PDB file of C-alpha atoms and ligand atoms in Angstrom:
ATOM      1  CA  UNK A   1      96.009 113.704  73.740  1.00  0.00           C
ATOM      2  CA  UNK A   2      96.264 110.040  74.759  1.00  0.00           C
ATOM      3  CA  UNK A   3      97.789 109.340  78.132  1.00  0.00           C
ATOM      4  CA  UNK A   4     100.899 107.182  78.086  1.00  0.00           C
ATOM      5  CA  UNK A   5     100.408 104.690  80.960  1.00  0.00           C
ATOM      6  CA  UNK A   6     104.171 104.208  81.387  1.00  0.00           C
ATOM      7  CA  UNK A   7     104.685 107.931  81.752  1.00  0.00           C
ATOM      8  CA  UNK A   8     102.088 108.091  84.521  1.00  0.00           C
ATOM      9  CA  UNK A   9     103.683 105.130  86.283  1.00  0.00           C
ATOM     10  CA  UNK A  10     107.120 106.771  86.031  1.00  0.00           C
ATOM     11  CA  UNK A  11     105.851 110.093  87.374  1.00  0.00           C
ATOM     12  CA  UNK A  12     104.298 108.352  90.373  1.00  0.00           C
ATOM     13  CA  UNK A  13     107.435 106.291  90.942  1.00  0.00           C
ATOM     14  CA  UNK A  14     109.691 109.324  90.876  1.00  0.00           C
ATOM     15  CA  UNK A  15     107.396 111.146  93.343  1.00  0.00           C
ATOM     16  CA  UNK A  16     107.418 108.149  95.713  1.00  0.00           C
ATOM     17  CA  UNK A  17     111.189 107.709  95.434  1.00  0.00           C
ATOM     18  CA  UNK A  18     111.556 111.260  96.707  1.00  0.00           C
ATOM     19  CA  UNK A  19     109.340 110.356  99.657  1.00  0.00           C
ATOM     20  CA  UNK A  20     111.129 107.084 100.437  1.00  0.00           C
ATOM     21  CA  UNK A  21     114.435 106.600  98.644  1.00  0.00           C
ATOM     22  CA  UNK A  22     115.088 102.960  99.620  1.00  0.00           C
ATOM     23  CA  UNK A  23     115.158  99.892  97.415  1.00  0.00           C
ATOM     24  CA  UNK A  24     112.030  97.861  98.232  1.00  0.00           C
ATOM     25  CA  UNK A  25     111.781  94.089  98.297  1.00  0.00           C
ATOM     26  CA  UNK A  26     108.144  93.272  98.893  1.00  0.00           C
ATOM     27  CA  UNK A  27     104.710  94.783  98.431  1.00  0.00           C
ATOM     28  CA  UNK A  28     101.765  94.001 100.682  1.00  0.00           C
ATOM     29  CA  UNK A  29      98.073  94.656 100.021  1.00  0.00           C
ATOM     30  CA  UNK A  30      95.821  94.679 103.075  1.00  0.00           C
ATOM     31  CA  UNK A  31      92.253  93.599 102.449  1.00  0.00           C
ATOM     32  CA  UNK A  32      89.004  94.742 104.090  1.00  0.00           C
ATOM     33  CA  UNK A  33      89.292  94.739 107.885  1.00  0.00           C
ATOM     34  CA  UNK A  34      92.984  93.792 107.731  1.00  0.00           C
ATOM     35  CA  UNK A  35      94.474  97.291 107.957  1.00  0.00           C
ATOM     36  CA  UNK A  36      95.678  96.731 111.540  1.00  0.00           C
ATOM     37  CA  UNK A  37      98.506  94.658 110.167  1.00  0.00           C
ATOM     38  CA  UNK A  38     100.192  97.963 109.330  1.00  0.00           C
ATOM     39  CA  UNK A  39     101.138  98.147 113.036  1.00  0.00           C
ATOM     40  CA  UNK A  40     103.426  95.148 112.550  1.00  0.00           C
ATOM     41  CA  UNK A  41     105.536  97.197 110.163  1.00  0.00           C
ATOM     42  CA  UNK A  42     108.119  99.543 111.601  1.00  0.00           C
ATOM     43  CA  UNK A  43     106.755 102.510 109.674  1.00  0.00           C
ATOM     44  CA  UNK A  44     109.247 104.954 108.182  1.00  0.00           C
ATOM     45  CA  UNK A  45     106.988 106.923 105.850  1.00  0.00           C
ATOM     46  CA  UNK A  46     103.258 107.144 105.116  1.00  0.00           C
ATOM     47  CA  UNK A  47     101.727 108.824 102.103  1.00  0.00           C
ATOM     48  CA  UNK A  48      97.966 109.339 101.732  1.00  0.00           C
ATOM     49  CA  UNK A  49      96.621 108.175  98.366  1.00  0.00           C
ATOM     50  CA  UNK A  50      95.183 111.620  97.797  1.00  0.00           C
ATOM     51  CA  UNK A  51      98.713 113.083  97.837  1.00  0.00           C
ATOM     52  CA  UNK A  52     100.158 110.676  95.257  1.00  0.00           C
ATOM     53  CA  UNK A  53     100.082 111.783  91.609  1.00  0.00           C
ATOM     54  CA  UNK A  54      97.825 109.594  89.417  1.00  0.00           C
ATOM     55  CA  UNK A  55      96.649 107.450  92.350  1.00  0.00           C
ATOM     56  CA  UNK A  56      92.910 106.763  92.565  1.00  0.00           C
ATOM     57  CA  UNK A  57      91.364 107.427  95.995  1.00  0.00           C
ATOM     58  CA  UNK A  58      89.784 104.533  97.911  1.00  0.00           C
ATOM     59  CA  UNK A  59      86.145 105.009  98.883  1.00  0.00           C
ATOM     60  CA  UNK A  60      85.136 101.935 100.906  1.00  0.00           C
ATOM     61  CA  UNK A  61      84.585 102.027 104.652  1.00  0.00           C
ATOM     62  CA  UNK A  62      87.292 100.005 106.404  1.00  0.00           C
ATOM     63  CA  UNK A  63      89.992 101.190 103.991  1.00  0.00           C
ATOM     64  CA  UNK A  64      92.150 104.017 105.209  1.00  0.00           C
ATOM     65  CA  UNK A  65      93.819 104.765 101.895  1.00  0.00           C
ATOM     66  CA  UNK A  66      97.529 105.210 102.442  1.00  0.00           C
ATOM     67  CA  UNK A  67     100.798 103.796 101.274  1.00  0.00           C
ATOM     68  CA  UNK A  68     103.033 102.674 104.112  1.00  0.00           C
ATOM     69  CA  UNK A  69     106.801 102.353 103.737  1.00  0.00           C
ATOM     70  CA  UNK A  70     108.958 100.670 106.329  1.00  0.00           C
ATOM     71  CA  UNK A  71     110.773  97.592 107.564  1.00  0.00           C
ATOM     72  CA  UNK A  72     109.198  94.222 108.257  1.00  0.00           C
ATOM     73  CA  UNK A  73     111.306  91.249 109.335  1.00  0.00           C
ATOM     74  CA  UNK A  74     114.430  93.097 108.192  1.00  0.00           C
ATOM     75  CA  UNK A  75     113.075  93.799 104.670  1.00  0.00           C
ATOM     76  CA  UNK A  76     112.069  97.100 103.141  1.00  0.00           C
ATOM     77  CA  UNK A  77     108.392  96.869 102.238  1.00  0.00           C
ATOM     78  CA  UNK A  78     105.559  98.973 100.909  1.00  0.00           C
ATOM     79  CA  UNK A  79     102.031  98.223 102.078  1.00  0.00           C
ATOM     80  CA  UNK A  80      98.716  99.407 100.715  1.00  0.00           C
ATOM     81  CA  UNK A  81      96.243 100.059 103.519  1.00  0.00           C
ATOM     82  CA  UNK A  82      93.176 100.082 101.294  1.00  0.00           C
ATOM     83  CA  UNK A  83      93.030  98.874  97.717  1.00  0.00           C
ATOM     84  CA  UNK A  84      91.052  99.880  94.629  1.00  0.00           C
ATOM     85  CA  UNK A  85      88.150  97.701  93.571  1.00  0.00           C
ATOM     86  CA  UNK A  86      86.536  97.397  90.180  1.00  0.00           C
ATOM     87  CA  UNK A  87      83.085  97.783  91.799  1.00  0.00           C
ATOM     88  CA  UNK A  88      84.011 101.278  92.978  1.00  0.00           C
ATOM     89  CA  UNK A  89      84.002 102.350  89.352  1.00  0.00           C
ATOM     90  CA  UNK A  90      87.734 102.279  88.684  1.00  0.00           C
ATOM     91  CA  UNK A  91      88.891 100.766  85.421  1.00  0.00           C
ATOM     92  CA  UNK A  92      90.862  97.508  85.729  1.00  0.00           C
ATOM     93  CA  UNK A  93      93.957  99.548  84.784  1.00  0.00           C
ATOM     94  CA  UNK A  94      93.321 101.919  87.703  1.00  0.00           C
ATOM     95  CA  UNK A  95      92.808  98.972  90.044  1.00  0.00           C
ATOM     96  CA  UNK A  96      96.271  97.610  89.201  1.00  0.00           C
ATOM     97  CA  UNK A  97      98.112 100.922  88.891  1.00  0.00           C
ATOM     98  CA  UNK A  98      99.689 100.710  92.384  1.00  0.00           C
ATOM     99  CA  UNK A  99     101.016  97.207  91.677  1.00  0.00           C
ATOM    100  CA  UNK A 100     102.765  98.455  88.555  1.00  0.00           C
ATOM    101  CA  UNK A 101     104.216 101.331  90.557  1.00  0.00           C
ATOM    102  CA  UNK A 102     105.470  98.874  93.201  1.00  0.00           C
ATOM    103  CA  UNK A 103     107.296  96.902  90.518  1.00  0.00           C
ATOM    104  CA  UNK A 104     109.206  99.995  89.436  1.00  0.00           C
ATOM    105  CA  UNK A 105     109.960 100.734  93.088  1.00  0.00           C
ATOM    106  CA  UNK A 106     111.840  97.434  93.082  1.00  0.00           C
ATOM    107  CA  UNK A 107     109.593  94.807  94.681  1.00  0.00           C
ATOM    108  CA  UNK A 108     110.113  91.199  93.608  1.00  0.00           C
ATOM    109  CA  UNK A 109     107.435  89.583  95.795  1.00  0.00           C
ATOM    110  CA  UNK A 110     103.820  90.609  96.393  1.00  0.00           C
ATOM    111  CA  UNK A 111     101.667  89.558  99.344  1.00  0.00           C
ATOM    112  CA  UNK A 112      97.936  89.928  98.787  1.00  0.00           C
ATOM    113  CA  UNK A 113      95.169  89.517 101.337  1.00  0.00           C
ATOM    114  CA  UNK A 114      91.411  89.753 101.188  1.00  0.00           C
ATOM    115  CA  UNK A 115      88.128  89.018 102.882  1.00  0.00           C
ATOM    116  CA  UNK A 116      86.208  86.331 101.002  1.00  0.00           C
ATOM    117  CA  UNK A 117      83.017  84.314 101.186  1.00  0.00           C
ATOM    118  CA  UNK A 118      83.442  80.576 101.745  1.00  0.00           C
ATOM    119  CA  UNK A 119      81.725  78.169  99.352  1.00  0.00           C
ATOM    120  CA  UNK A 120      83.625  75.059 100.408  1.00  0.00           C
ATOM    121  CA  UNK A 121      81.322  73.423 102.995  1.00  0.00           C
ATOM    122  CA  UNK A 122      84.278  72.340 105.148  1.00  0.00           C
ATOM    123  CA  UNK A 123      85.258  75.978 105.755  1.00  0.00           C
ATOM    124  CA  UNK A 124      83.937  78.174 108.547  1.00  0.00           C
ATOM    125  CA  UNK A 125      83.911  81.888 109.316  1.00  0.00           C
ATOM    126  CA  UNK A 126      87.293  83.006 110.673  1.00  0.00           C
ATOM    127  CA  UNK A 127      89.309  80.394 108.742  1.00  0.00           C
ATOM    128  CA  UNK A 128      92.218  81.562 106.682  1.00  0.00           C
ATOM    129  CA  UNK A 129      92.964  80.077 103.296  1.00  0.00           C
ATOM    130  CA  UNK A 130      96.104  80.081 101.186  1.00  0.00           C
ATOM    131  CA  UNK A 131      95.064  80.860  97.607  1.00  0.00           C
ATOM    132  CA  UNK A 132      96.580  78.132  95.454  1.00  0.00           C
ATOM    133  CA  UNK A 133      94.881  79.177  92.200  1.00  0.00           C
ATOM    134  CA  UNK A 134      92.117  81.404  90.902  1.00  0.00           C
ATOM    135  CA  UNK A 135      89.345  81.819  88.339  1.00  0.00           C
ATOM    136  CA  UNK A 136      89.160  85.269  86.773  1.00  0.00           C
ATOM    137  CA  UNK A 137      86.497  84.736  84.087  1.00  0.00           C
ATOM    138  CA  UNK A 138      83.845  86.914  85.773  1.00  0.00           C
ATOM    139  CA  UNK A 139      86.013  90.038  85.995  1.00  0.00           C
ATOM    140  CA  UNK A 140      87.709  91.945  83.169  1.00  0.00           C
ATOM    141  CA  UNK A 141      91.342  91.060  82.620  1.00  0.00           C
ATOM    142  CA  UNK A 142      93.473  94.140  83.404  1.00  0.00           C
ATOM    143  CA  UNK A 143      95.841  93.294  80.521  1.00  0.00           C
ATOM    144  CA  UNK A 144      93.134  93.838  77.897  1.00  0.00           C
ATOM    145  CA  UNK A 145      94.283  96.626  75.594  1.00  0.00           C
ATOM    146  CA  UNK A 146      97.631  97.490  74.096  1.00  0.00           C
ATOM    147  CA  UNK A 147     100.325  95.453  75.817  1.00  0.00           C
ATOM    148  CA  UNK A 148     102.918  97.484  77.729  1.00  0.00           C
ATOM    149  CA  UNK A 149     105.971  95.661  76.384  1.00  0.00           C
ATOM    150  CA  UNK A 150     108.272  97.232  78.964  1.00  0.00           C
ATOM    151  CA  UNK A 151     106.308  95.512  81.711  1.00  0.00           C
ATOM    152  CA  UNK A 152     105.761  92.054  80.270  1.00  0.00           C
ATOM    153  CA  UNK A 153     104.653  89.816  77.393  1.00  0.00           C
ATOM    154  CA  UNK A 154     101.365  89.925  75.433  1.00  0.00           C
ATOM    155  CA  UNK A 155     100.361  86.410  76.523  1.00  0.00           C
ATOM    156  CA  UNK A 156     101.649  85.771  80.045  1.00  0.00           C
ATOM    157  CA  UNK A 157     101.875  82.262  81.420  1.00  0.00           C
ATOM    158  CA  UNK A 158      99.557  81.668  84.396  1.00  0.00           C
ATOM    159  CA  UNK A 159     100.497  78.092  85.320  1.00  0.00           C
ATOM    160  CA  UNK A 160     101.791  79.135  88.750  1.00  0.00           C
ATOM    161  CA  UNK A 161     100.056  82.411  89.632  1.00  0.00           C
ATOM    162  CA  UNK A 162     100.774  81.845  93.341  1.00  0.00           C
ATOM    163  CA  UNK A 163     104.285  80.593  94.000  1.00  0.00           C
ATOM    164  CA  UNK A 164     104.562  77.030  95.269  1.00  0.00           C
ATOM    165  CA  UNK A 165     107.585  77.661  97.474  1.00  0.00           C
ATOM    166  CA  UNK A 166     105.772  80.500  99.287  1.00  0.00           C
ATOM    167  CA  UNK A 167     102.695  78.274  99.696  1.00  0.00           C
ATOM    168  CA  UNK A 168     104.898  75.550 101.169  1.00  0.00           C
ATOM    169  CA  UNK A 169     106.519  78.029 103.549  1.00  0.00           C
ATOM    170  CA  UNK A 170     103.070  79.273 104.664  1.00  0.00           C
ATOM    171  CA  UNK A 171     102.029  75.691 105.495  1.00  0.00           C
ATOM    172  CA  UNK A 172     105.152  75.313 107.645  1.00  0.00           C
ATOM    173  CA  UNK A 173     104.549  78.611 109.442  1.00  0.00           C
ATOM    174  CA  UNK A 174     100.950  77.638 110.263  1.00  0.00           C
ATOM    175  CA  UNK A 175     102.152  74.290 111.580  1.00  0.00           C
ATOM    176  CA  UNK A 176     104.896  75.853 113.710  1.00  0.00           C
ATOM    177  CA  UNK A 177     102.376  78.265 115.212  1.00  0.00           C
ATOM    178  CA  UNK A 178      99.760  75.498 115.631  1.00  0.00           C
ATOM    179  CA  UNK A 179      96.965  77.035 113.631  1.00  0.00           C
ATOM    180  CA  UNK A 180      94.843  75.429 111.006  1.00  0.00           C
ATOM    181  CA  UNK A 181      95.119  76.759 107.482  1.00  0.00           C
ATOM    182  CA  UNK A 182      92.953  75.929 104.476  1.00  0.00           C
ATOM    183  CA  UNK A 183      93.990  75.930 100.836  1.00  0.00           C
ATOM    184  CA  UNK A 184      91.916  76.490  97.764  1.00  0.00           C
ATOM    185  CA  UNK A 185      90.732  78.308  94.692  1.00  0.00           C
ATOM    186  CA  UNK A 186      89.587  81.957  94.749  1.00  0.00           C
ATOM    187  CA  UNK A 187      86.866  82.901  92.295  1.00  0.00           C
ATOM    188  CA  UNK A 188      86.769  86.612  91.494  1.00  0.00           C
ATOM    189  CA  UNK A 189      83.489  88.428  90.920  1.00  0.00           C
ATOM    190  CA  UNK A 190      82.830  92.115  90.369  1.00  0.00           C
ATOM    191  CA  UNK A 191      80.484  92.723  93.309  1.00  0.00           C
ATOM    192  CA  UNK A 192      79.308  94.962  94.865  1.00  0.00           C
ATOM    193  CA  UNK A 193      76.348  92.668  95.570  1.00  0.00           C
ATOM    194  CA  UNK A 194      77.128  89.601  97.618  1.00  0.00           C
ATOM    195  CA  UNK A 195      76.093  86.489  95.729  1.00  0.00           C
ATOM    196  CA  UNK A 196      72.666  84.917  95.556  1.00  0.00           C
ATOM    197  CA  UNK A 197      72.283  81.364  96.863  1.00  0.00           C
ATOM    198  CA  UNK A 198      72.273  80.111  93.281  1.00  0.00           C
ATOM    199  CA  UNK A 199      75.482  82.008  92.514  1.00  0.00           C
ATOM    200  CA  UNK A 200      77.309  80.644  95.580  1.00  0.00           C
ATOM    201  CA  UNK A 201      76.269  77.130  94.520  1.00  0.00           C
ATOM    202  CA  UNK A 202      77.456  77.750  90.967  1.00  0.00           C
ATOM    203  CA  UNK A 203      80.823  79.057  92.172  1.00  0.00           C
ATOM    204  CA  UNK A 204      81.304  75.917  94.240  1.00  0.00           C
ATOM    205  CA  UNK A 205      80.279  73.726  91.308  1.00  0.00           C
ATOM    206  CA  UNK A 206      82.863  75.523  89.165  1.00  0.00           C
ATOM    207  CA  UNK A 207      85.659  74.478  91.489  1.00  0.00           C
ATOM    208  CA  UNK A 208      85.807  77.516  93.768  1.00  0.00           C
ATOM    209  CA  UNK A 209      86.480  77.343  97.492  1.00  0.00           C
ATOM    210  CA  UNK A 210      85.998  81.058  98.152  1.00  0.00           C
ATOM    211  CA  UNK A 211      84.593  84.046  96.290  1.00  0.00           C
ATOM    212  CA  UNK A 212      85.686  87.656  96.493  1.00  0.00           C
ATOM    213  CA  UNK A 213      85.780  91.044  94.790  1.00  0.00           C
ATOM    214  CA  UNK A 214      89.522  91.740  94.590  1.00  0.00           C
ATOM    215  CA  UNK A 215      93.028  90.250  94.328  1.00  0.00           C
ATOM    216  CA  UNK A 216      92.872  88.519  90.953  1.00  0.00           C
ATOM    217  CA  UNK A 217      93.468  91.577  88.775  1.00  0.00           C
ATOM    218  CA  UNK A 218      96.430  92.491  90.987  1.00  0.00           C
ATOM    219  CA  UNK A 219      97.768  88.947  90.750  1.00  0.00           C
ATOM    220  CA  UNK A 220      97.488  88.993  86.957  1.00  0.00           C
ATOM    221  CA  UNK A 221      99.534  92.173  86.470  1.00  0.00           C
ATOM    222  CA  UNK A 222     102.080  90.997  89.026  1.00  0.00           C
ATOM    223  CA  UNK A 223     102.548  87.784  87.042  1.00  0.00           C
ATOM    224  CA  UNK A 224     102.742  89.808  83.834  1.00  0.00           C
ATOM    225  CA  UNK A 225     105.695  91.699  85.324  1.00  0.00           C
ATOM    226  CA  UNK A 226     107.422  88.630  86.769  1.00  0.00           C
ATOM    227  CA  UNK A 227     106.614  89.448  90.413  1.00  0.00           C
ATOM    228  CA  UNK A 228     106.283  86.412  92.692  1.00  0.00           C
ATOM    229  CA  UNK A 229     102.849  86.321  94.356  1.00  0.00           C
ATOM    230  CA  UNK A 230     101.510  84.900  97.606  1.00  0.00           C
ATOM    231  CA  UNK A 231      97.863  85.477  98.533  1.00  0.00           C
ATOM    232  CA  UNK A 232      95.494  84.537 101.292  1.00  0.00           C
ATOM    233  CA  UNK A 233      91.833  84.941 102.141  1.00  0.00           C
ATOM    234  CA  UNK A 234      90.069  85.345 105.449  1.00  0.00           C
ATOM    235  CA  UNK A 235      86.707  83.573 105.321  1.00  0.00           C
ATOM    236  CA  UNK A 236      84.338  86.258 106.568  1.00  0.00           C
ATOM    237  CA  UNK A 237      81.002  84.638 105.700  1.00  0.00           C
ATOM    238  CA  UNK A 238      79.713  81.332 104.410  1.00  0.00           C
ATOM    239  CA  UNK A 239      77.881  81.656 101.146  1.00  0.00           C
ATOM    240  CA  UNK A 240      76.579  78.133 101.045  1.00  0.00           C
ATOM    241  CA  UNK A 241      74.806  77.978 104.370  1.00  0.00           C
ATOM    242  CA  UNK A 242      71.267  76.690 104.101  1.00  0.00           C
ATOM    243  CA  UNK A 243      69.754  78.861 106.806  1.00  0.00           C
ATOM    244  CA  UNK A 244      68.955  82.565 106.339  1.00  0.00           C
ATOM    245  CA  UNK A 245      71.710  83.916 104.185  1.00  0.00           C
ATOM    246  CA  UNK A 246      72.017  87.624 104.886  1.00  0.00           C
ATOM    247  CA  UNK A 247      75.585  88.925 104.640  1.00  0.00           C
ATOM    248  CA  UNK A 248      76.602  92.422 105.691  1.00  0.00           C
ATOM    249  CA  UNK A 249      79.770  94.442 105.154  1.00  0.00           C
ATOM    250  CA  UNK A 250      80.011  94.938 108.953  1.00  0.00           C
ATOM    251  CA  UNK A 251      80.065  91.178 109.545  1.00  0.00           C
ATOM    252  CA  UNK A 252      82.789  90.831 106.894  1.00  0.00           C
ATOM    253  CA  UNK A 253      84.958  93.531 108.542  1.00  0.00           C
ATOM    254  CA  UNK A 254      84.497  92.041 112.019  1.00  0.00           C
ATOM    255  CA  UNK A 255      85.451  88.505 110.943  1.00  0.00           C
ATOM    256  CA  UNK A 256      88.510  89.808 109.086  1.00  0.00           C
ATOM    257  CA  UNK A 257      89.637  91.777 112.146  1.00  0.00           C
ATOM    258  CA  UNK A 258      89.425  88.682 114.320  1.00  0.00           C
ATOM    259  CA  UNK A 259      91.540  86.601 111.936  1.00  0.00           C
ATOM    260  CA  UNK A 260      94.131  89.346 111.423  1.00  0.00           C
ATOM    261  CA  UNK A 261      96.682  88.046 114.026  1.00  0.00           C
ATOM    262  CA  UNK A 262      97.119  84.854 111.975  1.00  0.00           C
ATOM    263  CA  UNK A 263      97.659  86.862 108.818  1.00  0.00           C
ATOM    264  CA  UNK A 264     100.242  88.948 110.695  1.00  0.00           C
ATOM    265  CA  UNK A 265     102.234  85.850 111.690  1.00  0.00           C
ATOM    266  CA  UNK A 266     102.156  84.491 108.148  1.00  0.00           C
ATOM    267  CA  UNK A 267     103.140  87.708 106.410  1.00  0.00           C
ATOM    268  CA  UNK A 268     105.897  88.493 108.940  1.00  0.00           C
ATOM    269  CA  UNK A 269     107.495  85.103 108.563  1.00  0.00           C
ATOM    270  CA  UNK A 270     107.066  84.906 104.808  1.00  0.00           C
ATOM    271  CA  UNK A 271     108.558  88.361 104.277  1.00  0.00           C
ATOM    272  CA  UNK A 272     111.463  87.325 106.500  1.00  0.00           C
ATOM    273  CA  UNK A 273     112.020  84.286 104.274  1.00  0.00           C
ATOM    274  CA  UNK A 274     112.233  86.020 100.893  1.00  0.00           C
TER     275      UNK A 274
HETATM  276  N1  HPA B   1      81.215  87.306  98.253  1.00  0.00           N
HETATM  277  C1  HPA B   1      82.004  88.130  97.567  1.00  0.00           C
HETATM  278  N2  HPA B   1      82.940  88.874  98.140  1.00  0.00           N
HETATM  279  C2  HPA B   1      83.094  88.792  99.463  1.00  0.00           C
HETATM  280  C3  HPA B   1      82.302  87.942 100.234  1.00  0.00           C
HETATM  281  C4  HPA B   1      81.300  87.158  99.592  1.00  0.00           C
HETATM  282  O1  HPA B   1      80.557  86.388 100.215  1.00  0.00           O
HETATM  283  N3  HPA B   1      82.714  88.074 101.518  1.00  0.00           N
HETATM  284  C5  HPA B   1      83.715  88.974 101.512  1.00  0.00           C
HETATM  285  N4  HPA B   1      83.963  89.400 100.265  1.00  0.00           N
END
């Protein structure tokens, strides 16, 4: 028997609506080391991934694996503390399953965050970067396969994957709160290895400013479904440095944690503005 993806999505949605019967406005995905942001939300309901029908279970250290429902800046939101990565062995369709569920729960705007390696030499560890565009050629497109017509078109437009008005608002927020914010292109790779020196150089030569192992598949399905997307990266390591180039997951988590207050300000204000 083939599994109907829409049926699975609907079953999950109806389960979650029983848990939290409010119309949602925004979805938030918290990247590696950024889970503390959940404390900014006035939490009304939490559901562990393991308790949600059809949800994959997150395996990476630093991801707590729960869906958080509550109010942020006066808006009803759902946040993923822990996301699903392709490198964990999930199919691209499993990676994006929660985003599709969020759409049917009513969200119209999606806020994505991640830890990423900097390849733009003017960046430094701890910087935050608004993602203005991305390159997804190194990771499988989650829309490959039979198109789910109910969700969106066969050939979605990707001319504005990250919404310009939200980018503009983020610039203003950073300015008002007197912190520096970078902007640039996110190049998605599968991981789980960090890149070799040659790969970091190549990614920079291809027009990338940062490189990471998430976000882009989620952004693609969100665009497919007409969800407005804003995304940002925390630069947790510099891939282009000339000195010894050892990068560890611990260093990535630590750098993300330190930058988290800036992410909190941005997401709070942006959610308030939608
Ligand atoms: N490369 C890929 N993904 C990452 C990195 C990196 O350097 N840092 C955090 N996520």
